[in-house]
CSV table of C-alpha atoms and ligand atoms in Angstrom, one decimal:
chain,number,residue,atom,x,y,z
P,18,MET,CA,-1.0,-14.2,22.6
P,19,GLN,CA,-3.2,-16.3,20.3
P,20,LEU,CA,-5.5,-14.8,17.7
P,21,ASP,CA,-8.9,-16.3,17.0
P,22,LEU,CA,-9.4,-15.7,13.3
P,23,PHE,CA,-12.9,-17.0,13.6
P,24,SER,CA,-14.0,-14.3,16.1
P,25,ASP,CA,-15.9,-11.4,14.4
P,26,ALA,CA,-13.9,-8.8,12.6
P,27,ALA,CA,-14.4,-6.1,15.3
P,28,ASP,CA,-13.2,-8.4,18.1
P,29,LEU,CA,-10.3,-9.5,16.0
P,30,THR,CA,-9.3,-5.9,15.2
P,31,ALA,CA,-9.3,-5.1,18.9
P,32,ALA,CA,-7.1,-8.2,19.7
P,33,ILE,CA,-4.6,-7.2,17.0
P,34,VAL,CA,-4.6,-3.5,18.1
P,35,ASP,CA,-3.8,-4.7,21.6
P,36,ILE,CA,-0.6,-6.4,20.4
P,37,GLU,CA,1.7,-3.4,20.3
P,38,SER,CA,3.6,-3.3,17.0
P,39,VAL,CA,5.4,0.0,16.5
P,40,SER,CA,7.7,-0.2,13.5
P,41,ARG,CA,10.7,-2.5,14.0
P,42,ASP,CA,8.9,-4.0,17.0
P,43,GLU,CA,6.4,-6.2,15.1
P,44,LYS,CA,7.7,-9.6,16.3
P,45,ALA,CA,5.0,-10.4,18.8
P,46,LEU,CA,2.2,-9.6,16.3
P,47,ALA,CA,4.0,-11.4,13.4
P,48,ASP,CA,4.4,-14.5,15.6
P,49,ALA,CA,0.7,-14.4,16.4
P,50,VAL,CA,-0.3,-13.9,12.8
P,51,GLU,CA,2.0,-16.7,11.6
P,52,GLU,CA,0.8,-19.1,14.3
P,53,ALA,CA,-2.9,-18.5,13.5
P,54,LEU,CA,-2.3,-18.9,9.7
P,55,ARG,CA,-0.2,-22.1,10.1
P,56,ALA,CA,-3.2,-23.7,11.8
P,57,LEU,CA,-5.2,-23.4,8.6
P,58,PRO,CA,-4.6,-26.5,6.3
P,59,HIS,CA,-5.6,-24.7,3.1
P,60,LEU,CA,-2.8,-22.2,3.3
P,61,THR,CA,0.9,-22.4,2.6
P,62,VAL,CA,2.7,-20.0,5.0
P,63,ASP,CA,6.1,-18.4,4.6
P,64,ARG,CA,7.9,-16.0,7.0
P,65,ASP,CA,10.6,-13.5,6.1
P,66,GLY,CA,11.7,-11.4,9.1
P,67,ASN,CA,8.5,-10.1,10.6
P,68,THR,CA,6.7,-10.4,7.3
P,69,VAL,CA,4.2,-13.3,6.9
P,70,VAL,CA,2.9,-14.6,3.5
P,71,ALA,CA,0.0,-17.1,3.2
P,72,ARG,CA,-1.3,-18.6,0.0
P,73,THR,CA,-3.9,-20.8,-1.4
P,74,ASP,CA,-2.7,-23.1,-4.2
P,75,LEU,CA,-5.9,-24.3,-5.9
P,76,GLY,CA,-4.5,-24.0,-9.4
P,77,HIS,CA,-6.7,-21.2,-10.5
P,78,ALA,CA,-5.8,-19.2,-13.6
P,79,GLU,CA,-5.8,-15.9,-11.7
P,80,ARG,CA,-4.2,-14.9,-8.3
P,81,VAL,CA,-5.2,-12.0,-6.1
P,82,VAL,CA,-2.8,-10.5,-3.5
P,83,LEU,CA,-4.3,-8.9,-0.4
P,84,ALA,CA,-1.7,-6.9,1.6
P,85,GLY,CA,-1.4,-5.0,4.8
P,86,HIS,CA,1.3,-3.7,7.1
P,87,LEU,CA,1.5,-4.9,10.7
P,88,ASP,CA,3.3,-1.9,12.1
P,89,THR,CA,2.0,1.4,13.6
P,90,VAL,CA,3.4,4.8,14.3
P,91,PRO,CA,4.6,5.3,17.9
P,92,LEU,CA,2.0,5.1,20.7
P,93,ASN,CA,0.5,8.3,22.0
P,94,GLY,CA,-1.2,7.2,25.2
P,95,ASN,CA,-3.7,5.4,22.9
P,96,LEU,CA,-3.4,1.7,24.0
P,97,PRO,CA,-5.1,-0.5,25.0
P,98,SER,CA,-8.0,-0.2,22.6
P,99,ARG,CA,-11.5,0.7,23.9
P,100,VAL,CA,-14.9,0.6,22.4
P,101,GLU,CA,-17.2,3.6,22.6
P,102,GLY,CA,-20.5,3.2,20.8
P,103,ASP,CA,-19.8,2.1,17.2
P,104,ARG,CA,-16.2,3.1,17.4
P,105,LEU,CA,-13.0,1.2,18.3
P,106,TYR,CA,-10.3,3.6,19.5
P,107,GLY,CA,-6.6,2.9,19.7
P,108,CYS,CA,-3.3,3.1,17.9
P,109,GLY,CA,-3.5,1.4,14.5
P,110,THR,CA,-7.3,0.9,14.5
P,111,THR,CA,-7.7,2.8,11.2
P,112,ASP,CA,-4.1,2.5,9.9
P,113,MET,CA,-4.4,-0.3,9.4
P,114,LYS,CA,-5.2,-3.1,11.8
P,115,SER,CA,-8.8,-3.2,10.8
P,116,GLY,CA,-7.7,-3.9,7.2
P,117,VAL,CA,-5.4,-6.6,8.5
P,118,ALA,CA,-8.2,-8.1,10.6
P,119,VAL,CA,-10.4,-8.3,7.5
P,120,ALA,CA,-7.7,-10.0,5.5
P,121,LEU,CA,-7.0,-12.5,8.3
P,122,ARG,CA,-10.7,-13.3,8.5
P,123,LEU,CA,-10.9,-13.9,4.8
P,124,ALA,CA,-7.8,-16.0,4.9
P,125,ALA,CA,-9.4,-18.2,7.6
P,126,THR,CA,-12.9,-18.4,6.4
P,127,ILE,CA,-12.6,-18.8,2.6
P,128,PRO,CA,-10.8,-22.1,2.1
P,129,ALA,CA,-11.9,-22.3,-1.6
P,130,PRO,CA,-11.8,-18.8,-3.2
P,131,THR,CA,-12.6,-18.6,-6.9
P,132,ARG,CA,-9.2,-17.1,-7.6
P,133,ASP,CA,-6.1,-18.1,-5.8
P,134,VAL,CA,-5.3,-15.6,-3.0
P,135,THR,CA,-2.0,-14.5,-1.5
P,136,TYR,CA,-2.2,-12.8,1.9
P,137,VAL,CA,0.8,-10.5,2.8
P,138,PHE,CA,1.2,-9.1,6.3
P,139,TYR,CA,4.4,-7.0,6.3
P,140,GLU,CA,6.6,-5.0,8.6
P,141,CYS,CA,8.0,-1.4,8.7
P,142,GLU,CA,5.7,0.5,6.4
P,143,GLU,CA,5.6,3.6,8.6
P,144,ILE,CA,9.3,4.3,8.6
P,145,GLU,CA,12.1,4.7,6.0
P,146,ALA,CA,11.7,2.6,2.9
P,147,GLU,CA,14.9,0.6,3.5
P,148,HIS,CA,13.2,-1.3,6.3
P,149,ASN,CA,9.9,-1.9,4.4
P,150,GLY,CA,9.0,-5.6,4.4
P,151,LEU,CA,7.1,-5.4,1.1
P,152,LYS,CA,10.0,-3.8,-0.6
P,153,ARG,CA,12.3,-6.5,0.7
P,154,LEU,CA,10.0,-9.3,-0.6
P,155,ALA,CA,9.7,-7.5,-3.9
P,156,ALA,CA,13.5,-7.4,-4.3
P,157,GLY,CA,14.4,-10.8,-2.7
P,158,ARG,CA,11.5,-13.1,-3.1
P,159,PRO,CA,9.2,-11.7,-5.8
P,160,GLU,CA,7.7,-15.1,-6.5
P,161,LEU,CA,5.9,-14.8,-3.2
P,162,LEU,CA,4.1,-11.6,-4.5
P,163,ARG,CA,3.3,-13.0,-7.9
P,164,GLY,CA,-0.3,-12.2,-8.9
P,165,ASP,CA,-2.7,-10.6,-11.3
P,166,PHE,CA,-4.2,-7.9,-9.1
P,167,ALA,CA,-3.5,-6.6,-5.6
P,168,VAL,CA,-5.6,-4.9,-3.0
P,169,LEU,CA,-3.7,-3.0,-0.3
P,170,MET,CA,-6.0,-2.7,2.6
P,171,GLU,CA,-4.9,0.7,3.8
P,172,PRO,CA,-7.5,3.1,5.1
P,173,THR,CA,-9.6,4.6,2.3
P,174,GLY,CA,-12.9,5.1,4.1
P,175,GLY,CA,-14.5,2.3,2.1
P,176,GLN,CA,-13.7,3.8,-1.3
P,177,ILE,CA,-11.6,2.2,-3.9
P,178,GLU,CA,-8.5,4.3,-4.6
P,179,GLY,CA,-6.8,3.3,-7.8
P,180,GLY,CA,-3.0,3.4,-8.4
P,181,CYS,CA,-1.1,6.3,-6.8
P,182,GLN,CA,0.8,9.4,-7.8
P,183,GLY,CA,4.6,9.4,-8.0
P,184,THR,CA,6.8,11.9,-6.2
P,185,LEU,CA,10.0,13.6,-7.2
P,186,ARG,CA,12.1,15.9,-5.1
P,187,VAL,CA,14.7,18.2,-6.7
P,188,GLU,CA,16.9,21.0,-5.6
P,189,VAL,CA,16.8,24.0,-7.9
P,190,THR,CA,19.8,26.3,-7.4
P,191,ALA,CA,20.1,30.0,-8.2
P,192,LYS,CA,23.7,31.2,-8.5
P,193,GLY,CA,25.1,34.7,-7.7
P,194,GLU,CA,28.3,36.3,-6.7
P,195,ARG,CA,29.3,37.3,-3.2
P,196,ALA,CA,30.0,40.9,-2.3
P,197,HIS,CA,30.0,43.2,0.8
P,198,SER,CA,26.4,44.3,1.3
P,199,ALA,CA,27.6,47.9,1.6
P,200,ARG,CA,28.7,47.5,-2.1
P,201,SER,CA,26.0,45.1,-3.3
P,202,TRP,CA,26.3,46.3,-6.9
P,203,MET,CA,29.7,44.5,-7.0
P,204,GLY,CA,28.0,41.2,-6.6
P,205,SER,CA,24.9,39.4,-7.7
P,206,ASN,CA,22.2,38.3,-5.2
P,207,ALA,CA,21.2,34.7,-5.6
P,208,ILE,CA,18.3,35.0,-3.2
P,209,HIS,CA,16.8,37.7,-5.5
P,210,THR,CA,17.4,35.5,-8.5
P,211,ALA,CA,15.6,32.7,-6.7
P,212,GLY,CA,12.5,34.8,-7.1
P,213,GLN,CA,12.3,33.6,-10.6
P,214,ILE,CA,12.1,30.0,-9.3
P,215,LEU,CA,9.2,31.0,-7.0
P,216,ASP,CA,7.5,32.9,-9.9
P,217,VAL,CA,7.5,29.7,-11.9
P,218,LEU,CA,5.9,27.8,-9.0
P,219,ARG,CA,3.3,30.5,-8.4
P,220,ALA,CA,2.3,30.5,-12.1
P,221,TYR,CA,2.2,26.7,-12.3
P,222,GLU,CA,-1.2,25.3,-13.2
P,223,PRO,CA,-1.4,21.7,-12.1
P,224,SER,CA,-2.6,19.3,-14.8
P,225,ARG,CA,-5.3,16.7,-14.1
P,226,PRO,CA,-4.5,13.7,-16.3
P,227,VAL,CA,-7.0,11.0,-16.6
P,228,VAL,CA,-5.5,7.5,-16.5
P,229,ASP,CA,-7.6,4.4,-16.9
P,230,GLY,CA,-10.7,6.6,-16.3
P,231,LEU,CA,-9.5,8.1,-13.0
P,232,GLU,CA,-8.6,11.8,-12.7
P,233,TYR,CA,-5.3,12.6,-10.9
P,234,HIS,CA,-4.2,16.0,-9.7
P,235,GLU,CA,-0.5,17.0,-10.0
P,236,GLY,CA,1.3,19.4,-7.7
P,237,LEU,CA,4.5,21.3,-8.0
P,238,ASN,CA,5.5,23.0,-4.8
P,239,ALA,CA,8.5,24.5,-2.9
P,240,VAL,CA,9.0,22.6,0.3
P,241,PHE,CA,12.3,24.1,1.6
P,242,ILE,CA,14.4,27.1,0.8
P,243,ARG,CA,17.9,27.9,2.0
P,244,GLY,CA,20.4,30.7,1.3
P,245,GLY,CA,22.4,33.4,2.9
P,246,VAL,CA,26.0,33.7,4.2
P,247,ALA,CA,26.0,36.4,6.8
P,248,GLY,CA,24.1,39.6,7.6
P,249,ASN,CA,26.5,41.8,5.6
P,250,VAL,CA,27.2,39.5,2.6
P,251,ILE,CA,25.4,39.4,-0.7
P,252,PRO,CA,24.6,35.6,-1.0
P,253,ASP,CA,26.0,33.7,-3.9
P,254,GLU,CA,23.6,30.7,-3.7
P,255,CYS,CA,20.0,30.0,-3.0
P,256,VAL,CA,18.5,26.5,-3.1
P,257,VAL,CA,14.8,25.9,-3.5
P,258,THR,CA,13.7,22.3,-2.8
P,259,VAL,CA,10.7,21.5,-5.0
P,260,ASN,CA,8.4,18.5,-4.7
P,261,TYR,CA,6.6,17.3,-7.8
P,262,ARG,CA,3.7,15.0,-7.4
P,263,PHE,CA,3.0,13.4,-10.7
P,264,ALA,CA,0.2,11.2,-12.1
P,265,PRO,CA,0.8,7.6,-13.4
P,266,ASP,CA,0.9,8.8,-17.0
P,267,LYS,CA,4.6,9.7,-16.4
P,268,SER,CA,7.6,7.6,-15.4
P,269,PRO,CA,10.0,9.1,-12.9
P,270,ALA,CA,12.4,9.8,-15.9
P,271,GLU,CA,9.6,11.7,-17.7
P,272,ALA,CA,8.8,13.5,-14.5
P,273,GLU,CA,12.4,14.5,-14.1
P,274,GLU,CA,12.6,15.7,-17.7
P,275,TYR,CA,9.5,17.8,-17.2
P,276,VAL,CA,10.8,19.5,-14.1
P,277,ARG,CA,14.2,20.2,-15.8
P,278,GLY,CA,12.2,21.8,-18.6
P,279,VAL,CA,10.2,23.9,-16.1
P,280,PHE,CA,13.4,25.2,-14.5
P,281,ALA,CA,15.5,25.5,-17.6
P,282,GLY,CA,18.4,27.8,-17.0
P,283,PHE,CA,18.8,26.7,-13.3
P,284,HIS,CA,20.9,23.9,-11.9
P,285,VAL,CA,18.5,21.1,-11.1
P,286,GLU,CA,19.5,18.1,-9.0
P,287,VAL,CA,17.2,15.1,-8.2
P,288,THR,CA,17.4,14.1,-4.5
P,289,ASP,CA,14.5,11.6,-4.3
P,290,SER,CA,12.0,9.9,-6.6
P,291,ALA,CA,9.3,7.2,-6.4
P,292,SER,CA,7.3,6.0,-9.3
P,293,ALA,CA,3.5,6.4,-9.7
P,294,ALA,CA,1.3,3.3,-10.1
P,295,ARG,CA,-1.4,2.9,-12.8
P,296,PRO,CA,-4.8,1.9,-11.4
P,297,GLY,CA,-5.0,-1.0,-13.9
P,298,LEU,CA,-8.7,-1.1,-13.5
P,299,THR,CA,-9.0,-2.6,-17.0
P,300,HIS,CA,-7.6,-5.9,-15.9
P,301,PRO,CA,-10.4,-8.5,-15.6
P,302,ALA,CA,-9.6,-9.3,-11.9
P,303,ALA,CA,-9.6,-5.6,-11.1
P,304,ALA,CA,-12.8,-5.0,-12.9
P,305,ALA,CA,-14.4,-7.9,-11.1
P,306,PHE,CA,-13.2,-6.4,-7.8
P,307,VAL,CA,-14.8,-3.0,-8.6
P,308,LYS,CA,-18.0,-4.8,-9.5
P,309,ALA,CA,-18.1,-7.0,-6.4
P,310,ALA,CA,-17.1,-4.3,-4.0
P,311,ASP,CA,-19.7,-1.9,-5.5
P,312,ALA,CA,-17.9,1.0,-3.9
P,313,PRO,CA,-17.0,4.5,-5.3
P,314,VAL,CA,-13.7,4.6,-7.2
P,315,ARG,CA,-11.3,7.6,-7.2
P,316,ALA,CA,-7.7,8.2,-7.9
P,317,LYS,CA,-5.1,7.9,-5.1
P,318,LEU,CA,-3.2,11.1,-4.8
P,319,GLY,CA,-0.6,10.2,-2.2
P,320,TRP,CA,2.2,7.7,-2.7
P,321,THR,CA,1.5,4.2,-1.2
P,322,ASP,CA,3.0,0.8,-1.4
P,323,VAL,CA,0.7,0.0,-4.4
P,324,ALA,CA,3.6,1.4,-6.4
P,325,ARG,CA,5.7,-1.6,-5.3
P,326,PHE,CA,3.1,-3.9,-6.9
P,327,ASP,CA,3.1,-1.7,-10.1
P,328,GLU,CA,6.9,-2.2,-10.3
P,329,LEU,CA,6.3,-5.9,-10.4
P,330,GLY,CA,3.7,-5.4,-13.1
P,331,ILE,CA,0.7,-6.1,-10.8
P,332,PRO,CA,-2.1,-3.5,-11.0
P,333,ALA,CA,-3.2,-2.5,-7.5
P,334,VAL,CA,-5.7,-0.5,-5.6
P,335,ASN,CA,-6.1,0.7,-2.0
P,336,TYR,CA,-9.2,-0.3,-0.3
P,337,GLY,CA,-9.8,-0.6,3.5
P,338,PRO,CA,-12.3,0.2,6.2
P,339,GLY,CA,-10.4,2.9,8.1
P,340,GLU,CA,-10.8,6.6,7.6
P,341,PRO,CA,-7.5,8.0,6.2
P,342,THR,CA,-7.7,11.4,7.9
P,343,LEU,CA,-7.6,9.7,11.3
P,344,ALA,CA,-4.4,7.8,10.6
P,345,HIS,CA,-1.5,8.7,13.0
P,346,THR,CA,-3.7,10.8,15.3
P,347,LYS,CA,-3.9,10.4,19.1
P,348,ASP,CA,-7.7,9.8,18.8
P,349,GLU,CA,-7.4,7.3,16.0
P,350,TYR,CA,-10.5,5.1,15.7
P,351,VAL,CA,-12.4,2.9,13.3
P,352,GLU,CA,-16.1,2.7,12.8
P,353,LEU,CA,-17.0,-0.9,13.6
P,354,PRO,CA,-19.8,-1.3,11.0
P,355,LEU,CA,-17.3,-0.3,8.3
P,356,ILE,CA,-15.1,-3.2,9.2
P,357,ALA,CA,-17.9,-5.7,8.7
P,358,ASP,CA,-19.0,-3.9,5.5
P,359,CYS,CA,-15.5,-4.1,4.0
P,360,GLU,CA,-15.3,-7.8,4.9
P,361,ARG,CA,-18.6,-8.5,3.3
P,362,ARG,CA,-17.6,-6.7,0.0
P,363,MET,CA,-14.2,-8.5,-0.1
P,364,ARG,CA,-15.9,-11.8,0.6
P,365,SER,CA,-18.3,-11.3,-2.4
P,366,PHE,CA,-15.2,-10.6,-4.6
P,367,LEU,CA,-13.3,-13.7,-3.4
P,368,ILE,CA,-16.2,-16.1,-3.9
P,369,ALA,CA,-17.4,-14.5,-7.1
P,370,THR,CA,-17.2,-16.4,-10.3
P,371,PRO,CA,-14.1,-15.3,-12.1
P,372,ALA,CA,-14.3,-14.0,-15.7
P,373,VAL,CA,-13.2,-16.6,-18.2
N,2,ZN,ZN1,-0.9,2.6,6.7
């Protein structure tokens, strides 16, 4: 299937949505994207698996990276796409093929941007990180992601969402001693002791750090609890899994140190962690983007792939036409006027005079 990058953004979104691309099955869409981009003489195109990178090389001092994932969550009887009024329905319309369509339109129609631009269309964002195309590029071919500022065109409802919060998961263990429940005083009940862990969580007051002018909102919550041996045994262990969502004023190491301090006296084991990303809005390219896009700016509270750019030292924001609360739903849709609006704002950024 061929994509016409010069058709309007709404039609292009529908065409992309109709090329099924559930995670790990993005080849057909990646082929179509690659073919359409290779037809544009002002772009250098690279392909890595089902991830496609296209760049202008005009020798500008600054380079902007626009990125979007090609994959979707599994279908739910929601293909092919259909238009109803101002809405385009279908799997991936909001998350995030409308953002991909905008990036492709910009790639095709702005041969001479005022900053060099790298367009990244990558695979496997919706599944385990080990398959993530952006992660693989960052590790294996970081030169392809080089840039001064990145915009990840995930659904944000047209708002600019700066940076992202980090996440840390730990297992906090309360210890006890087994005994027959008929003689419970001979043992020590670990589930009862775990009440102290829950007390800490209940009393926790989330801080709201301000980073680069944006207010984040931390969270410390129990997400699992396990314990118990048998119906007549005093349990000797109870494990509470705690998820800490932390703002970009902390590194994962600092987040770990903080959580260990909160649960001092208990055994704490880290099972998963991902760093936060600073919004970096003080960078001139980022500031120019905020000015050109002229859209509200808020902190991103969830974890997104902007953190992968942050790890490469590239400030990044999320900005896209989709409505995030519709992502992954059966009735997912995107408002067609918002696609055109996002494209117009991005266009004014890419052709704006760069700060010297
Ligand atoms: Zn997404």
